[in-house]
Amino acid sequence: MSLAALAVVGGLAAMPTVAQAAPAAVSEVKLAWAEPGKVRISWTEAAGIANDVYLEVSGQQAQRIGTTTATGANELVVPAAALRPTHDAASTARIFVADPSTAGARSASFDRYSRGGTAVAWGIVRGAAQWTFAADTAADTTPNDPLDTDTPARITPELTRLKAGTAAQCETVSLPATTNEYGQVPAQAGAYALDLIRTTEWGQTKLSSVRTRTATVAFSTPASGIYGAKVTMTGSVALRKLSNPAAGDCGSVADTVNLGGHQMSLHGRNSATAAWYGIGVSKTDAQGKYTFVISNPGAREYRAILNESNVGAGTLNYQSISATKAIRATPQVLAAGFSDSDITLGQQPNATVTVAPYGSHQVALQFKNSSGQWQGLMYRTLVNGSAQSGPFAFNRVGTHQFRWWVAASTSSQGLPVDAGYTYPFSLTVR
């Protein structure tokens, strides 16, 4: 070889061997809440290497949620939504930080459970919507995991209602949040839609929704009826609701589909200044119509009430009260006539009467004279609701009409019964 060649060979042989450092492996993958709604993922790694960060959910393919650079910090902050919160309490996940030259490393298992739609017991009392739901019984499948927190869930009632001064525009109002499993919404001036929003570190979930309806009650009664006899009262209910609050339309429209099955109450009072009290109940039919049938106890005022209620299917009804109607009462005639209605001239007839109420008020026997006018003959006082004229002279040949006038009285319930007349009855004198 030439000297030059030997020199080259000798130079190559003299070059030292440089050892290549093994890449530093990823370790200690940790999770913590960075701020409300965000999670910090951090890990240990000696050398600056770009990393891919994956979410691994049990039974599903891993999903990359971020990438870091070789010069960046060994951490990644992601929104809680990136960890795919779920309503499945049994679902668990881990974070995998990949290193291109090693197998990477994983975090401890954690859950992302957030309670979903929940059965709520709804009610309405004096216009205020009441709600309550049972405590969440889901088991924590990863107790004391890095993302567990002691902060209780908050329930926020959100109202969607008609915006004042508009014909149909909606407005949404958030009421004060509560950490209780129950609460109420104060009575509102009109119909509204209500959502219960549950907020945790994992975000917001709509637990339940309900819509309220307003109503009007039509009520019809006779002006008067016979004391003790059946009185029929009828009416109907009209319901109104918000048109489509979910789409921003809060105009009022008639609800003609859900008119049946609503409970109605009949109230009465003894005078315009007396207290109301319950008398009976009824239900509306498919057309919203209802009927009450009672025995007339004497003069009294009445009203029909659509009871506030939870009628199911996520709907609450406001109470609605009809106009007040008065029903008078006239005496009930149980018997009126003559003990012998066919007599000969010179015989003395005897008229009898029995009426209710069974008081001791006066009655008067009348007959229709030749001019067609009713003419009084005598007064009597009832004894336990009955009286008789006793024999009296009536020397007019032919068939004549009689009746009893009955004075006003008070029923056993303390209610007024107007003065009235019995049906006409005849006496024939031959």
XYZ file of C-alpha atoms in Angstrom:
430
model
C 0.000 0.000 0.000
C 1.043 3.541 -0.477
C 1.889 5.618 2.489
C -1.208 7.619 1.780
C -3.314 4.536 1.836
C -1.757 3.315 5.033
C -2.305 6.661 6.567
C -5.999 6.542 5.719
C -6.385 3.039 7.067
C -4.471 3.911 10.148
C -6.658 6.989 10.638
C -9.855 4.954 10.455
C -8.591 2.477 12.908
C -7.678 5.220 15.318
C -11.304 6.794 15.497
C -12.942 6.178 18.835
C -16.311 4.429 19.039
C -19.181 6.775 20.286
C -21.788 5.051 22.476
C -25.494 5.924 21.607
C -27.599 6.865 24.755
C -30.784 4.800 25.219
C -33.960 6.955 24.955
C -35.502 7.890 28.318
C -38.802 6.024 28.847
C -42.105 7.770 29.745
C -43.233 7.105 33.336
C -45.452 8.404 36.110
C -48.438 9.529 34.029
C -50.517 11.666 36.369
C -53.958 13.333 36.148
C -55.298 16.353 37.977
C -57.891 19.076 37.516
C -56.104 22.112 36.105
C -59.084 24.449 36.414
C -62.848 24.056 36.200
C -63.613 21.984 33.146
C -59.991 21.146 32.234
C -57.688 18.212 33.061
C -53.865 18.341 33.240
C -52.040 15.222 32.058
C -48.383 15.132 33.073
C -45.598 12.574 32.948
C -41.897 12.086 33.611
C -39.457 11.888 30.705
C -35.743 12.826 30.926
C -35.190 13.794 27.287
C -37.254 16.126 25.188
C -39.342 13.951 22.902
C -42.577 14.590 21.052
C -45.398 12.495 22.546
C -48.839 11.433 21.447
C -51.474 11.259 24.203
C -54.348 8.790 23.923
C -57.576 8.103 25.771
C -58.083 4.386 26.288
C -61.641 3.372 27.170
C -62.287 -0.191 28.218
C -63.606 -2.189 25.288
C -63.016 0.579 22.718
C -60.237 1.613 20.344
C -57.815 4.190 21.764
C -58.416 7.793 20.642
C -55.640 10.353 20.335
C -56.526 13.504 22.271
C -53.352 15.534 21.807
C -49.661 15.771 20.859
C -46.744 17.523 22.525
C -43.501 18.805 20.959
C -39.978 17.779 21.810
C -39.264 21.211 23.273
C -42.523 21.532 25.164
C -43.338 20.589 28.737
C -44.211 17.013 29.579
C -47.875 17.805 30.053
C -51.071 18.326 28.154
C -54.131 20.263 29.326
C -57.388 19.151 27.703
C -61.051 20.056 28.221
C -63.010 17.530 30.247
C -65.078 16.801 27.154
C -61.971 15.326 25.496
C -62.110 12.493 28.046
C -65.616 11.661 26.813
C -67.794 11.889 29.940
C -70.412 9.156 30.035
C -73.662 8.254 31.791
C -72.336 4.698 32.183
C -70.957 4.397 35.716
C -69.191 1.117 34.826
C -67.140 2.669 32.022
C -63.477 3.220 32.964
C -60.570 4.806 31.098
C -56.802 5.431 31.225
C -54.465 7.912 29.609
C -51.663 6.465 27.486
C -48.639 8.630 26.700
C -46.766 7.201 23.717
C -43.004 7.506 23.194
C -41.793 6.692 19.648
C -38.885 4.662 20.979
C -40.497 2.902 23.944
C -43.740 1.257 24.901
C -45.015 4.435 26.588
C -46.851 4.559 29.923
C -50.396 4.661 31.276
C -52.199 6.502 34.056
C -54.270 4.925 36.771
C -57.798 3.982 35.747
C -60.519 6.597 36.269
C -64.216 7.024 35.543
C -65.906 9.927 33.739
C -69.379 9.282 35.076
C -72.007 12.016 34.903
C -75.618 11.286 35.818
C -77.915 11.392 32.832
C -81.662 11.755 32.358
C -83.366 10.945 35.647
C -86.901 10.137 36.717
C -88.168 13.119 38.697
C -91.200 13.273 40.967
C -92.976 16.458 39.891
C -95.733 18.284 41.694
C -97.301 21.730 41.835
C -98.482 23.479 45.002
C -100.100 26.932 44.930
C -98.558 27.528 41.507
C -95.010 26.538 42.496
C -93.503 23.591 40.624
C -91.994 21.064 43.045
C -89.345 18.561 42.010
C -87.404 15.815 43.726
C -85.423 12.801 42.579
C -83.794 9.906 44.381
C -80.108 9.945 45.254
C -77.809 8.523 42.589
C -77.137 4.847 43.384
C -74.447 4.310 40.733
C -71.356 2.597 42.212
C -67.925 4.199 41.854
C -65.923 1.608 39.912
C -62.607 3.464 40.438
C -62.768 4.765 44.030
C -60.291 7.509 44.875
C -59.130 7.853 41.291
C -57.078 10.989 40.435
C -60.102 12.866 39.084
C -62.490 12.161 41.936
C -63.664 15.328 43.666
C -65.674 16.176 46.768
C -67.472 19.060 45.068
C -71.226 18.268 45.049
C -73.251 18.464 41.866
C -75.314 21.625 41.381
C -78.858 21.598 39.997
C -79.889 24.720 38.096
C -83.557 25.197 37.093
C -83.717 26.930 33.694
C -87.001 28.557 32.695
C -87.977 29.270 29.129
C -90.931 31.654 29.041
C -92.530 34.442 27.027
C -90.427 37.579 27.001
C -92.406 40.535 28.324
C -93.543 42.939 25.636
C -93.357 40.379 22.815
C -95.958 38.241 21.115
C -94.011 34.985 20.975
C -90.316 35.617 21.692
C -88.742 33.398 24.355
C -86.383 34.272 27.141
C -84.375 31.809 29.250
C -83.852 32.509 32.928
C -81.554 30.509 35.213
C -82.780 30.292 38.788
C -80.374 29.910 41.739
C -78.565 26.564 41.732
C -78.920 24.061 44.568
C -76.934 21.032 45.712
C -80.102 19.398 47.091
C -81.923 16.552 45.373
C -85.122 18.625 45.505
C -86.324 22.168 44.939
C -89.094 24.326 43.590
C -89.784 27.016 41.026
C -91.897 29.943 42.273
C -95.271 30.497 40.628
C -94.979 32.261 37.280
C -97.354 34.603 35.510
C -97.886 32.241 32.587
C -96.897 28.954 31.004
C -93.225 28.007 30.799
C -90.833 25.163 30.032
C -88.458 24.041 32.773
C -85.190 22.125 32.428
C -83.208 20.819 35.392
C -79.513 21.146 34.516
C -76.963 19.187 36.560
C -73.434 20.605 36.604
C -70.344 18.695 37.767
C -66.636 18.827 36.955
C -67.536 16.820 33.847
C -69.888 19.461 32.489
C -73.655 19.853 32.246
C -76.403 17.286 31.827
C -80.136 17.818 31.410
C -81.726 15.664 34.099
C -85.376 16.270 33.315
C -87.813 18.656 31.658
C -91.392 19.686 32.302
C -93.881 22.095 30.729
C -96.613 23.984 32.544
C -100.008 24.803 31.077
C -102.511 27.493 31.903
C -106.240 26.842 31.860
C -109.674 28.427 31.943
C -112.790 26.789 33.364
C -116.290 27.362 32.010
C -119.091 26.615 34.509
C -122.861 26.517 34.033
C -125.624 25.979 36.613
C -129.393 26.459 36.800
C -130.517 29.599 38.609
C -132.724 27.616 40.962
C -133.766 24.103 41.831
C -136.129 22.200 44.071
C -134.871 21.692 47.600
C -133.558 18.126 48.002
C -133.832 17.361 44.297
C -130.873 16.679 41.994
C -129.103 19.655 40.468
C -126.810 19.157 37.468
C -123.882 21.501 36.859
C -121.755 21.285 33.727
C -118.686 22.925 32.301
C -115.522 22.504 30.301
C -111.791 23.117 30.572
C -109.571 24.840 28.001
C -105.789 24.372 28.214
C -103.032 26.513 26.707
C -99.303 25.892 26.383
C -96.206 27.477 24.846
C -96.038 26.717 21.148
C -92.453 25.467 20.754
C -90.075 26.860 23.387
C -87.235 24.589 22.242
C -87.290 26.427 18.916
C -87.677 29.872 20.467
C -91.452 30.156 19.871
C -93.204 31.019 23.137
C -96.546 31.969 21.638
C -99.603 30.602 23.438
C -101.546 27.857 21.653
C -104.513 25.705 22.631
C -103.781 22.174 23.815
C -106.696 20.156 22.469
C -105.067 16.742 22.805
C -104.697 16.326 26.563
C -108.089 17.497 27.837
C -109.229 14.246 29.420
C -108.679 12.844 32.895
C -108.167 16.102 34.794
C -109.585 16.244 38.304
C -112.193 18.896 39.004
C -113.382 19.993 42.441
C -116.740 21.537 43.296
C -116.666 24.126 46.074
C -119.563 25.824 47.792
C -120.123 28.608 50.281
C -123.175 29.677 52.226
C -122.945 33.375 51.369
C -120.790 35.823 49.498
C -118.745 36.484 52.647
C -118.501 32.903 53.922
C -115.580 30.523 53.476
C -115.463 28.052 50.591
C -115.581 24.325 51.318
C -115.311 21.185 49.224
C -118.413 19.386 48.011
C -117.384 16.854 45.372
C -114.971 15.856 42.623
C -115.253 14.917 38.980
C -112.998 14.280 35.980
C -112.931 15.771 32.512
C -113.694 13.640 29.475
C -111.650 13.602 26.259
C -113.256 16.901 25.186
C -112.494 18.564 28.519
C -116.120 18.461 29.687
C -117.188 17.677 33.240
C -120.404 17.274 35.264
C -121.377 17.579 38.913
C -124.693 16.246 40.237
C -125.719 17.106 43.804
C -128.865 17.362 45.917
C -129.973 20.969 46.376
C -129.422 21.831 50.083
C -130.765 25.377 49.856
C -129.468 28.606 48.372
C -125.691 28.458 47.987
C -122.854 29.763 45.818
C -120.692 27.390 43.777
C -117.483 27.339 41.794
C -115.633 24.660 39.814
C -111.876 24.256 40.143
C -109.396 22.557 37.859
C -106.973 21.151 40.411
C -103.294 21.903 39.894
C -101.627 18.608 39.135
C -98.855 16.588 37.613
C -100.663 14.817 34.798
C -97.681 12.850 33.561
C -95.813 13.030 30.263
C -93.738 15.896 31.631
C -96.612 18.340 32.069
C -97.899 20.356 35.018
C -101.285 22.060 35.184
C -101.932 25.306 36.997
C -105.057 25.539 39.114
C -107.918 27.401 37.468
C -111.119 28.577 39.143
C -114.401 29.260 37.379
C -116.714 32.195 37.884
C -118.989 31.959 40.942
C -122.584 30.851 40.326
C -125.537 31.001 42.747
C -128.316 28.412 42.848
C -131.495 29.205 44.742
C -133.900 26.618 46.176
C -137.664 26.318 46.213
C -139.725 24.050 48.505
C -139.983 20.382 47.626
C -143.641 19.339 47.502
C -144.093 15.840 48.805
C -147.882 15.831 48.780
C -150.696 18.348 48.163
C -154.395 17.728 47.630
C -157.707 16.946 49.253
C -158.455 13.976 51.423
C -161.552 13.658 49.201
C -161.331 15.560 45.943
C -164.884 14.717 44.737
C -167.630 15.906 47.057
C -171.278 16.887 46.939
C -172.574 20.367 47.616
C -172.632 21.007 51.344
C -169.738 18.688 52.185
C -166.700 20.361 53.690
C -163.393 19.570 51.975
C -160.099 19.154 53.833
C -156.861 20.101 52.022
C -153.481 18.714 53.128
C -149.862 19.504 52.302
C -146.423 18.084 53.096
C -143.275 19.888 52.006
C -139.572 19.930 52.680
C -137.697 21.401 54.454
C -139.663 20.016 57.388
C -140.005 23.323 59.197
C -142.743 25.098 61.125
C -143.213 27.957 58.674
C -146.541 29.090 57.280
C -148.497 27.897 54.294
C -151.622 29.381 52.733
C -154.367 27.597 50.834
C -155.437 29.391 47.634
C -157.973 28.726 44.910
C -158.402 30.133 41.429
C -161.525 32.310 41.281
C -163.845 32.857 38.349
C -161.593 35.683 37.088
C -158.673 33.301 36.879
C -156.862 34.898 39.803
C -155.463 32.989 42.760
C -157.297 33.942 45.918
C -156.193 33.154 49.459
C -158.447 31.240 51.779
C -156.507 30.591 54.989
C -153.070 30.341 56.620
C -151.762 27.343 58.473
C -148.499 26.536 60.280
C -146.564 23.443 59.310
C -145.789 20.830 61.903
C -142.806 18.745 60.822
C -143.455 19.871 57.292
C -147.162 18.993 57.163
C -150.432 20.928 57.554
C -154.091 20.661 56.684
C -156.816 23.170 56.208
C -159.376 21.292 58.277
C -162.955 21.103 56.999
C -164.099 24.375 55.495
C -167.179 25.573 53.631
C -166.861 25.682 49.864
C -170.232 25.820 48.163
C -169.347 26.273 44.517
C -170.493 23.608 42.135
C -167.977 22.568 39.513
C -164.292 21.682 39.371
C -161.939 24.195 40.905
C -158.158 24.470 41.169
C -156.328 24.911 44.467
C -152.716 25.233 45.573
C -150.701 25.911 48.686
C -148.334 28.845 49.001
C -145.291 27.942 51.120
C -143.375 30.630 52.986
C -139.590 31.021 52.821
C -137.696 28.853 55.267
C -134.275 27.621 56.306
C -133.001 24.149 55.519
C -131.442 21.759 58.015
C -128.061 22.906 56.625
C -128.913 26.466 57.580
C -129.407 27.575 53.956
C -132.305 29.694 52.677
C -135.199 28.141 50.776
C -137.327 30.608 48.867
C -141.098 30.890 49.143
C -142.949 28.868 46.533
C -146.119 27.096 45.514
C -147.253 23.522 45.301
C -148.528 22.128 42.049
C -152.235 22.869 41.402
C -154.737 20.251 42.525
C -158.485 20.021 41.906
C -161.668 19.792 43.911
C -164.942 18.784 42.257
C -168.197 19.825 43.903
C -171.352 18.177 42.522
